[in-house]
């Protein structure tokens, strides 16, 4: 690449870092890329770091030494996320979202890239220090969200199927009992989709009793994998007890009245003072 | 926001534009945001525009006049995409990917955010001028890809289900015949997921005879919607005739030998000279 002025270099480095979260980039990469001295690159990075912090985009971590470099860690301040979630809660309280059985229509919200991106950043912030190998979800509605989280953590996504499709090769299946309606259901995961002993972050859009997530945990045992975290977009407190103890929720549904279609949605435990769901 | 120096302003504007593709941003937004003169903002934008073009990230379109502003259109040059796709083709040719029935395992590739991001940019480039309202796919494996495309086009995603789940409300269902194995299958779309007369971009991961995509087109007729484009990641030429005439493919599968597990994968019609699939 031809030698760039500082102004052009800043634009170039900003985009380069933003598209490579959680990736260590040696300073020599930038120095060679722009035919610039490492000292100039360090000055550029200091400017970028300041703006990223000011904007609540995340941290630029600098690692010194021979194996050193710079790493962009997306991290959004909780105060900034809270305003966003409060707005989402108000939208979720719209009476026309209440479906038979106390379910809630939210595919419109979860179909918007901007919303998913914000949710992804929140979970990436919540789970950023946990040494995770892979993000896992079960089809269907949690998939875009899991992908958004994985993008900000720079991790692959693994999708658990509700049946065993031919296009996935040999698979491990388990039966599980859905917590709320006590029905026996099946889920399966392709053998080759997940390495043994992986460290897994489970993401799902909705949790009532937690039967589905509990099922994913059982399935993970078959792969000798470790659950490093559970993140749900909306939890319902319409149950006496959750089958899952530790989880991070972004919103909490309570008092669904299917008749009057009234519902209350408040920010989830991610915003609690006591940091519920944190290891 | 406090007054920023040009260097910090460039970092800030770069991230602001990258996260808001296909969105018109009035110059006054930037001028007020940074307490700067519009003339300075215009100079900044000229620098950003040059770097974005040089890097093959896309265009910064400037619209003059009272309703004017600047818009970031992600657009990656075909020459740059071709190298990426050739690498993907080599990976798809690995013999262990061949599954019974001539299917191909590619969930690992389609689970990687970086790969999905590149695929998303290609389809966003292919369909960028088409006046689309929504990106549609059918569960399951096409979902992350549809979401990646939608992110770069700044459009919502709509997911067609293979059954009628309770959490989606009233839905329209159709039966369709899978082109390759002639089985009758069902797909359904929630009534409220898609406005009547929407302009739709269909995205899917794999197309053999095209039965599933043809089914989505039939389903769209029930919503009086218009298909503005069809994009498939991998098409198979193992069929005599496709049920879908116009589509853009990124890779083409031919000569699958289930016995020897040999397969040939080449770049799709998106890279053809004659621009097949273009309106």
Coordinates of C-alpha atoms in Angstrom, one line a residue:
Chain A
X1 CA 0.0 0.0 0.0
X2 CA 1.2 3.5 -0.8
X3 CA 2.3 5.8 2.0
X4 CA -0.7 7.5 3.5
X5 CA -1.0 10.8 5.3
X6 CA -2.0 10.6 9.0
X7 CA -5.6 11.6 8.1
X8 CA -6.1 8.8 5.6
X9 CA -4.3 6.4 7.9
X10 CA -6.7 7.1 10.7
X11 CA -9.7 6.3 8.6
X12 CA -8.0 3.2 7.3
X13 CA -7.0 2.0 10.7
X14 CA -10.4 2.7 12.2
X15 CA -12.2 0.5 9.7
X16 CA -9.5 -2.2 10.0
X17 CA -9.9 -2.4 13.7
X18 CA -13.7 -2.2 13.8
X19 CA -13.9 -5.2 11.4
X20 CA -11.5 -7.3 13.4
X21 CA -12.7 -7.4 17.0
X22 CA -10.9 -9.6 19.6
X23 CA -8.0 -10.0 17.1
X24 CA -4.4 -9.2 18.0
X25 CA -2.9 -7.0 15.3
X26 CA 0.9 -6.5 15.6
X27 CA 2.0 -2.9 15.3
X28 CA 4.3 -4.1 12.5
X29 CA 1.2 -5.0 10.4
X30 CA 0.2 -1.4 10.4
X31 CA 3.7 -0.1 10.1
X32 CA 4.3 -2.2 7.0
X33 CA 0.8 -1.5 5.6
X34 CA 1.3 2.2 5.6
X35 CA 5.1 2.4 5.4
X36 CA 5.1 4.4 8.6
X37 CA 7.3 4.3 11.7
X38 CA 5.9 2.4 14.7
X39 CA 6.0 5.6 16.7
X40 CA 3.5 7.3 14.3
X41 CA 1.3 4.2 14.4
X42 CA 1.3 4.4 18.2
X43 CA 0.2 8.0 18.1
X44 CA -2.6 7.1 15.7
X45 CA -3.7 4.4 18.0
X46 CA -3.8 6.7 20.9
X47 CA -6.2 9.0 19.0
X48 CA -8.4 6.1 17.9
X49 CA -8.4 4.7 21.5
X50 CA -9.6 8.0 22.9
X51 CA -12.5 8.3 20.4
X52 CA -13.6 4.7 20.8
X53 CA -13.8 5.2 24.6
X54 CA -15.5 8.5 24.3
X55 CA -18.1 7.0 21.9
X56 CA -18.7 3.9 24.1
X57 CA -17.5 1.6 21.2
X58 CA -15.0 -0.3 23.3
X59 CA -11.4 -0.6 24.3
X60 CA -8.2 -0.6 22.3
X61 CA -6.0 -2.9 24.4
X62 CA -2.3 -2.5 23.7
X63 CA 0.0 -5.4 24.5
X64 CA 3.7 -4.6 24.7
X65 CA 6.6 -6.8 23.8
X66 CA 7.6 -9.0 20.9
X67 CA 4.2 -10.8 20.7
X68 CA 2.5 -7.5 21.3
X69 CA 0.1 -5.4 19.3
X70 CA -3.3 -3.9 19.6
X71 CA -6.7 -5.5 20.1
X72 CA -10.2 -4.0 19.7
X73 CA -12.6 -5.2 22.4
X74 CA -16.2 -4.1 21.7
X75 CA -17.7 -2.9 25.0
X76 CA -20.7 -0.7 25.4
X77 CA -21.3 1.1 28.7
X78 CA -24.3 -0.2 30.6
X79 CA -25.7 3.3 31.0
X80 CA -25.8 3.6 27.2
X81 CA -27.4 0.2 26.7
X82 CA -30.0 0.9 29.4
X83 CA -31.6 3.7 27.3
X84 CA -31.8 1.4 24.3
X85 CA -33.3 -1.5 26.3
X86 CA -35.9 0.8 27.9
X87 CA -37.0 1.8 24.5
X88 CA -37.2 -1.9 23.5
X89 CA -39.3 -2.7 26.6
X90 CA -41.8 0.0 25.7
X91 CA -42.1 -1.5 22.2
X92 CA -42.5 -5.0 23.7
X93 CA -45.4 -3.8 25.9
X94 CA -47.6 -3.1 22.8
X95 CA -50.8 -5.1 23.4
X96 CA -50.9 -6.5 19.8
X97 CA -47.7 -8.5 20.6
X98 CA -49.5 -10.9 23.0
X99 CA -50.2 -14.2 21.3
X100 CA -52.2 -17.2 22.6
X101 CA -50.5 -19.0 25.4
X102 CA -48.7 -16.0 26.7
X103 CA -46.2 -15.9 23.9
X104 CA -44.9 -12.6 22.5
X105 CA -44.4 -11.6 18.9
X106 CA -41.0 -10.0 18.5
X107 CA -39.8 -11.2 15.1
X108 CA -40.0 -7.7 13.8
X109 CA -37.6 -6.3 16.4
X110 CA -35.3 -9.3 16.0
X111 CA -35.3 -8.9 12.2
X112 CA -33.8 -5.4 12.3
X113 CA -30.0 -5.4 11.9
X114 CA -29.6 -2.3 14.0
X115 CA -31.4 -3.8 17.0
X116 CA -29.5 -7.1 16.7
X117 CA -26.3 -5.2 16.5
X118 CA -27.0 -3.4 19.8
X119 CA -28.1 -6.6 21.5
X120 CA -25.0 -8.3 20.1
X121 CA -22.8 -5.6 21.6
X122 CA -24.5 -6.0 25.0
X123 CA -23.9 -9.7 25.2
X124 CA -20.4 -9.3 23.9
X125 CA -19.8 -6.8 26.7
X126 CA -21.4 -9.1 29.3
X127 CA -19.3 -12.2 28.3
X128 CA -16.1 -10.6 26.9
X129 CA -13.6 -11.9 29.5
X130 CA -14.8 -15.5 29.6
X131 CA -12.5 -17.4 27.2
X132 CA -15.2 -18.7 24.9
X133 CA -14.7 -20.9 21.8
X134 CA -18.1 -20.8 20.2
X135 CA -21.6 -19.3 20.4
X136 CA -24.4 -21.8 20.3
X137 CA -28.2 -21.4 19.8
X138 CA -31.2 -23.5 18.8
X139 CA -33.2 -22.8 15.7
X140 CA -34.9 -20.5 14.7
X141 CA -35.5 -17.1 16.2
X142 CA -32.3 -17.0 18.3
X143 CA -30.0 -17.4 15.2
X144 CA -29.7 -13.8 14.1
X145 CA -29.0 -12.7 17.7
X146 CA -26.4 -15.4 18.2
X147 CA -24.7 -14.4 15.0
X148 CA -24.7 -10.7 16.1
X149 CA -23.1 -11.7 19.4
X150 CA -20.5 -13.9 17.6
X151 CA -19.6 -11.0 15.3
X152 CA -18.6 -8.8 18.2
X153 CA -16.7 -11.6 19.9
X154 CA -15.2 -12.9 16.7
X155 CA -16.3 -16.4 17.3
X156 CA -18.1 -19.1 15.2
X157 CA -21.8 -19.9 15.6
X158 CA -23.1 -23.4 16.1
X159 CA -26.8 -24.1 15.5
X160 CA -28.7 -26.8 17.3
X161 CA -31.5 -28.3 15.1
X162 CA -35.0 -29.4 16.3
X163 CA -34.7 -32.3 13.9
X164 CA -31.9 -34.2 12.3
X165 CA -31.5 -32.9 8.7
X166 CA -29.7 -34.8 6.1
X167 CA -27.4 -31.9 5.2
X168 CA -25.6 -32.0 8.5
X169 CA -24.1 -35.5 8.6
X170 CA -24.1 -37.7 11.7
X171 CA -25.6 -36.0 14.7
X172 CA -26.1 -36.4 18.4
X173 CA -29.7 -36.2 19.5
X174 CA -31.3 -35.8 22.9
X175 CA -34.8 -35.6 24.2
X176 CA -35.7 -32.9 26.7
X177 CA -38.8 -31.8 28.5
X178 CA -40.0 -28.3 27.7
X179 CA -40.3 -26.7 31.1
X180 CA -43.6 -24.8 30.6
X181 CA -45.8 -27.3 28.8
X182 CA -44.0 -30.5 29.8
X183 CA -43.9 -31.9 26.3
X184 CA -41.0 -34.1 25.2
X185 CA -39.1 -32.7 22.4
X186 CA -35.9 -33.5 20.4
X187 CA -32.9 -31.5 19.6
X188 CA -29.7 -32.5 17.7
X189 CA -26.3 -31.2 16.9
X190 CA -24.1 -32.4 14.1
X191 CA -21.0 -34.3 15.3
X192 CA -18.7 -32.2 13.3
X193 CA -20.2 -28.9 14.3
X194 CA -18.6 -28.8 17.7
X195 CA -15.1 -29.9 18.8
X196 CA -15.0 -32.0 22.0
X197 CA -14.4 -29.9 25.2
X198 CA -15.3 -26.6 23.6
X199 CA -16.2 -23.7 25.8
X200 CA -19.6 -22.5 24.8
X201 CA -21.7 -19.4 25.2
X202 CA -25.5 -20.2 24.9
X203 CA -27.7 -17.5 23.4
X204 CA -31.5 -17.6 22.9
X205 CA -34.2 -15.1 22.3
X206 CA -36.7 -16.2 25.0
X207 CA -36.6 -18.1 28.2
X208 CA -39.6 -19.1 30.2
X209 CA -38.9 -22.2 32.5
X210 CA -35.6 -22.7 30.7
X211 CA -36.3 -26.2 29.4
X212 CA -34.8 -25.5 26.0
X213 CA -31.6 -24.0 27.4
X214 CA -31.4 -26.9 29.9
X215 CA -31.7 -29.2 26.9
X216 CA -28.8 -27.5 25.2
X217 CA -26.7 -27.9 28.3
X218 CA -27.5 -31.7 28.4
X219 CA -26.6 -31.9 24.7
X220 CA -23.3 -30.2 25.4
X221 CA -22.4 -32.8 28.0
X222 CA -22.4 -35.3 25.1
X223 CA -19.7 -33.2 23.6
X224 CA -17.9 -32.9 26.9
X225 CA -18.2 -29.2 26.4
X226 CA -18.3 -26.5 29.1
X227 CA -21.0 -23.8 29.4
X228 CA -19.2 -20.5 29.9
X229 CA -22.3 -18.4 29.9
X230 CA -26.0 -18.2 29.0
X231 CA -27.6 -15.1 27.5
X232 CA -31.3 -14.6 26.9
X233 CA -32.9 -11.6 25.3
X234 CA -36.2 -11.8 27.2
X235 CA -36.9 -13.9 30.3
X236 CA -40.4 -14.5 31.5
X237 CA -41.0 -14.5 35.3
X238 CA -44.3 -16.3 34.7
X239 CA -42.8 -19.4 36.2
X240 CA -42.1 -20.4 39.8
X241 CA -38.6 -21.7 39.1
X242 CA -36.1 -21.5 36.3
X243 CA -34.3 -24.7 35.3
X244 CA -31.3 -22.6 34.6
X245 CA -29.6 -20.9 37.5
X246 CA -27.1 -18.5 36.0
X247 CA -27.9 -16.4 33.0
X248 CA -27.8 -12.9 31.8
X249 CA -31.1 -11.4 30.5
X250 CA -31.6 -8.1 28.8
X251 CA -35.3 -7.8 29.4
X252 CA -37.8 -9.3 31.8
X253 CA -41.5 -10.0 31.1
X254 CA -44.0 -10.1 33.9
X255 CA -47.7 -10.0 34.4
X256 CA -48.9 -11.1 31.0
X257 CA -52.7 -10.9 30.9
X258 CA -53.8 -12.7 27.7
X259 CA -57.4 -11.4 28.1
X260 CA -56.7 -7.7 28.5
X261 CA -53.4 -8.0 26.5
X262 CA -51.6 -6.1 29.2
X263 CA -48.0 -6.9 29.9
X264 CA -45.1 -5.4 31.7
X265 CA -41.5 -5.5 30.4
X266 CA -38.6 -4.2 32.4
X267 CA -34.8 -4.3 31.9
X268 CA -33.3 -7.7 32.7
X269 CA -30.8 -8.8 35.3
X270 CA -27.9 -7.5 33.1
X271 CA -28.9 -4.1 34.5
X272 CA -29.3 -5.1 38.1
X273 CA -27.0 -3.5 40.6
X274 CA -25.8 -6.8 42.1
X275 CA -24.6 -8.2 38.7
X276 CA -26.7 -11.4 38.7
X277 CA -25.4 -14.0 36.3
X278 CA -21.8 -12.9 36.6
X279 CA -19.3 -15.6 37.6
Chain B
X1 CA -20.3 16.6 21.9
X2 CA -17.2 18.6 22.5
X3 CA -15.3 20.1 19.7
X4 CA -13.0 17.6 18.1
X5 CA -9.7 18.0 16.2
X6 CA -9.8 16.8 12.6
X7 CA -7.9 13.6 13.5
X8 CA -10.5 12.6 16.2
X9 CA -13.3 13.7 13.9
X10 CA -12.1 11.4 11.1
X11 CA -12.1 8.4 13.4
X12 CA -15.6 9.3 14.7
X13 CA -17.1 9.9 11.3
X14 CA -15.6 6.7 9.9
X15 CA -17.2 4.5 12.5
X16 CA -20.5 6.6 12.3
X17 CA -20.7 6.0 8.6
X18 CA -19.7 2.3 8.6
X19 CA -22.4 1.4 11.1
X20 CA -25.1 3.3 9.1
X21 CA -25.0 1.9 5.5
X22 CA -27.6 3.1 3.0
X23 CA -28.7 5.9 5.4
X24 CA -28.7 9.5 4.4
X25 CA -26.9 11.6 6.9
X26 CA -27.3 15.4 6.5
X27 CA -24.1 17.4 6.7
X28 CA -25.7 19.4 9.5
X29 CA -25.8 16.3 11.7
X30 CA -22.0 16.1 11.5
X31 CA -21.5 19.9 11.8
X32 CA -23.6 20.0 15.0
X33 CA -22.2 16.8 16.4
X34 CA -18.6 18.2 16.2
X35 CA -19.4 22.0 16.4
X36 CA -17.6 22.3 13.0
X37 CA -18.1 24.3 9.9
X38 CA -19.8 22.4 7.0
X39 CA -16.7 23.2 4.9
X40 CA -14.5 21.3 7.3
X41 CA -17.0 18.3 7.3
X42 CA -16.9 18.3 3.5
X43 CA -13.1 18.1 3.6
X44 CA -13.2 15.2 6.1
X45 CA -15.7 13.4 3.9
X46 CA -13.5 13.7 0.9
X47 CA -10.6 12.0 2.8
X48 CA -12.9 9.2 4.0
X49 CA -14.4 8.8 0.5
X50 CA -10.9 8.3 -0.9
X51 CA -9.9 5.7 1.6
X52 CA -13.1 3.8 1.3
X53 CA -12.7 3.6 -2.4
X54 CA -9.0 2.7 -2.2
X55 CA -9.9 -0.1 0.3
X56 CA -12.8 -1.4 -1.7
X57 CA -15.2 -0.8 1.1
X58 CA -17.8 1.1 -0.9
X59 CA -18.9 4.6 -2.1
X60 CA -19.6 7.7 -0.1
X61 CA -22.4 9.3 -2.1
X62 CA -22.9 13.0 -1.6
X63 CA -26.3 14.5 -2.3
X64 CA -26.4 18.3 -2.7
X65 CA -29.2 20.6 -1.8
X66 CA -31.5 21.2 1.2
X67 CA -32.4 17.5 1.5
X68 CA -28.8 16.5 0.9
X69 CA -26.2 14.8 2.9
X70 CA -23.9 11.8 2.6
X71 CA -24.7 8.1 2.3
X72 CA -22.3 5.1 2.7
X73 CA -23.0 2.4 0.1
X74 CA -21.1 -0.8 0.9
X75 CA -19.7 -2.1 -2.4
X76 CA -16.8 -4.5 -2.8
X77 CA -15.1 -4.8 -6.2
X78 CA -15.7 -8.1 -8.0
X79 CA -11.9 -8.6 -8.4
X80 CA -11.5 -8.4 -4.7
X81 CA -14.4 -10.8 -4.0
X82 CA -13.2 -13.3 -6.6
X83 CA -10.0 -14.1 -4.6
X84 CA -12.1 -14.7 -1.5
X85 CA -14.6 -17.0 -3.4
X86 CA -11.8 -19.0 -5.0
X87 CA -10.5 -19.7 -1.5
X88 CA -14.0 -20.8 -0.4
X89 CA -14.4 -23.0 -3.5
X90 CA -11.1 -24.8 -2.6
X91 CA -12.4 -25.4 0.9
X92 CA -15.8 -26.7 -0.4
X93 CA -13.9 -29.2 -2.5
X94 CA -12.6 -31.0 0.6
X95 CA -13.9 -34.6 0.1
X96 CA -15.1 -35.0 3.8
X97 CA -17.8 -32.4 3.0
X98 CA -19.7 -34.8 0.7
X99 CA -22.8 -36.2 2.5
X100 CA -25.2 -38.9 1.4
X101 CA -27.5 -37.8 -1.4
X102 CA -25.0 -35.4 -2.8
X103 CA -25.5 -32.8 -0.1
X104 CA -22.6 -30.8 1.1
X105 CA -21.6 -29.9 4.7
X106 CA -20.9 -26.2 4.9
X107 CA -22.2 -25.2 8.3
X108 CA -18.7 -24.5 9.5
X109 CA -18.0 -21.9 6.8
X110 CA -21.5 -20.4 7.3
X111 CA -21.0 -20.2 11.0
X112 CA -18.0 -17.9 10.7
X113 CA -18.9 -14.2 11.1
X114 CA -16.0 -13.1 8.8
X115 CA -17.1 -15.4 6.0
X116 CA -20.7 -14.3 6.4
X117 CA -19.6 -10.7 6.4
X118 CA -17.8 -11.1 3.0
X119 CA -20.7 -13.0 1.5
X120 CA -23.1 -10.3 2.8
X121 CA -21.0 -7.5 1.2
X122 CA -21.0 -9.4 -2.2
X123 CA -24.8 -9.8 -2.3
X124 CA -25.2 -6.2 -1.0
X125 CA -23.1 -5.1 -3.9
X126 CA -25.0 -7.3 -6.4
X127 CA -28.4 -6.0 -5.4
X128 CA -27.6 -2.5 -4.1
X129 CA -29.5 -0.5 -6.7
X130 CA -32.8 -2.5 -6.6
X131 CA -35.1 -0.6 -4.3
X132 CA -35.7 -3.4 -1.8
X133 CA -37.8 -3.3 1.3
X134 CA -36.9 -6.6 3.0
X135 CA -34.5 -9.6 2.8
X136 CA -36.3 -13.0 3.1
X137 CA -35.0 -16.5 3.7
X138 CA -36.3 -19.8 4.8
X139 CA -35.0 -21.5 8.0
X140 CA -32.4 -22.7 8.9
X141 CA -29.0 -22.5 7.3
X142 CA -29.7 -19.4 5.2
X143 CA -30.6 -17.2 8.2
X144 CA -27.1 -16.0 9.2
X145 CA -26.4 -15.1 5.6
X146 CA -29.6 -13.3 5.0
X147 CA -28.9 -11.3 8.2
X148 CA -25.4 -10.5 6.9
X149 CA -26.8 -9.2 3.6
X150 CA -29.5 -7.2 5.4
X151 CA -26.9 -5.6 7.6
X152 CA -25.0 -4.1 4.6
X153 CA -28.2 -3.1 2.9
X154 CA -29.7 -1.7 6.2
X155 CA -32.9 -3.7 5.7
X156 CA -35.1 -6.0 7.9
X157 CA -35.0 -9.8 7.6
X158 CA -38.1 -12.0 7.4
X159 CA -37.8 -15.7 8.1
X160 CA -40.1 -18.2 6.4
X161 CA -40.8 -21.2 8.7
X162 CA -41.0 -24.9 7.7
X163 CA -43.9 -25.3 10.1
X164 CA -46.3 -22.9 11.8
X165 CA -45.0 -22.1 15.2
X166 CA -47.3 -20.7 17.9
X167 CA -45.0 -17.8 18.6
X168 CA -45.6 -16.1 15.2
X169 CA -49.3 -15.5 15.3
X170 CA -51.6 -16.1 12.3
X171 CA -49.7 -17.3 9.2
X172 CA -50.0 -18.0 5.5
X173 CA -48.9 -21.5 4.5
X174 CA -48.3 -23.1 1.1
X175 CA -47.3 -26.5 -0.1
X176 CA -44.6 -26.8 -2.6
X177 CA -42.8 -29.6 -4.4
X178 CA -39.1 -29.9 -3.6
X179 CA -37.5 -29.9 -7.1
X180 CA -34.9 -32.6 -6.6
X181 CA -36.7 -35.3 -4.6
X182 CA -40.3 -34.4 -5.6
X183 CA -41.6 -34.5 -2.0
X184 CA -44.4 -32.2 -1.0
X185 CA -43.4 -29.8 1.8
X186 CA -44.9 -26.9 3.7
X187 CA -43.7 -23.5 4.4
X188 CA -45.4 -20.6 6.2
X189 CA -44.9 -17.0 6.9
X190 CA -46.5 -15.0 9.7
X191 CA -49.1 -12.5 8.4
X192 CA -47.6 -9.6 10.3
X193 CA -44.0 -10.4 9.3
X194 CA -44.4 -8.9 5.8
X195 CA -46.4 -5.9 4.6
X196 CA -48.5 -6.3 1.5
X197 CA -46.7 -5.3 -1.8
X198 CA -43.3 -5.4 -0.3
X199 CA -40.2 -5.6 -2.6
X200 CA -38.3 -8.6 -1.5
X201 CA -34.8 -10.0 -1.9
X202 CA -34.7 -13.8 -1.5
X203 CA -31.4 -15.2 0.0
X204 CA -30.6 -18.9 0.5
X205 CA -27.5 -20.9 1.1
X206 CA -28.0 -23.7 -1.5
X207 CA -30.1 -24.2 -4.6
X208 CA -30.3 -27.4 -6.5
X209 CA -33.5 -27.6 -8.6
X210 CA -34.8 -24.4 -7.0
X211 CA -38.0 -25.8 -5.5
X212 CA -37.6 -24.1 -2.2
X213 CA -36.9 -20.7 -3.8
X214 CA -39.8 -21.3 -6.2
X215 CA -42.0 -22.0 -3.1
X216 CA -40.9 -18.8 -1.5
X217 CA -41.9 -16.9 -4.7
X218 CA -45.4 -18.6 -4.5
X219 CA -45.7 -17.6 -0.9
X220 CA -44.8 -14.0 -1.8
X221 CA -47.7 -13.9 -4.2
X222 CA -50.1 -14.4 -1.3
X223 CA -48.7 -11.2 0.1
X224 CA -48.8 -9.5 -3.3
X225 CA -45.1 -8.9 -2.9
X226 CA -42.6 -8.4 -5.7
X227 CA -39.3 -10.4 -6.0
X228 CA -36.6 -7.9 -6.7
X229 CA -33.8 -10.4 -6.7
X230 CA -32.7 -13.9 -5.7
X231 CA -29.2 -14.7 -4.3
X232 CA -27.9 -18.1 -3.5
X233 CA -24.5 -18.9 -2.0
X234 CA -24.0 -22.2 -3.8
X235 CA -25.9 -23.5 -6.8
X236 CA -25.7 -27.1 -7.9
X237 CA -25.7 -27.8 -11.7
X238 CA -26.6 -31.4 -10.9
X239 CA -30.1 -30.8 -12.4
X240 CA -31.3 -30.5 -15.9
X241 CA -33.3 -27.4 -15.4
X242 CA -33.7 -24.8 -12.6
X243 CA -37.2 -23.8 -11.5
X244 CA -35.9 -20.3 -11.0
X245 CA -34.6 -18.3 -14.0
X246 CA -32.9 -15.3 -12.6
X247 CA -30.6 -15.5 -9.7
X248 CA -27.1 -14.5 -8.6
X249 CA -24.9 -17.3 -7.3
X250 CA -21.5 -16.9 -5.7
X251 CA -20.3 -20.5 -6.2
X252 CA -21.3 -23.4 -8.5
X253 CA -21.1 -27.1 -7.6
X254 CA -20.6 -29.6 -10.3
X255 CA -19.7 -33.2 -10.8
X256 CA -20.4 -34.5 -7.3
X257 CA -19.3 -38.1 -7.1
X258 CA -20.6 -39.5 -3.8
X259 CA -18.5 -42.7 -4.2
X260 CA -15.1 -41.1 -4.7
X261 CA -16.2 -38.0 -2.8
X262 CA -14.8 -35.8 -5.6
X263 CA -16.5 -32.6 -6.3
X264 CA -15.7 -29.5 -8.4
X265 CA -16.7 -26.0 -7.1
X266 CA -16.1 -22.9 -9.2
X267 CA -17.1 -19.2 -8.8
X268 CA -20.8 -18.6 -9.5
X269 CA -22.6 -16.5 -12.1
X270 CA -21.9 -13.3 -10.1
X271 CA -18.4 -13.5 -11.5
X272 CA -19.5 -14.3 -15.1
X273 CA -18.5 -11.8 -17.8
X274 CA -22.0 -11.4 -19.2
X275 CA -23.5 -10.5 -15.8
X276 CA -26.1 -13.3 -15.6
X277 CA -28.8 -12.6 -13.1
X278 CA -28.7 -8.9 -13.6
X279 CA -32.0 -7.1 -14.5

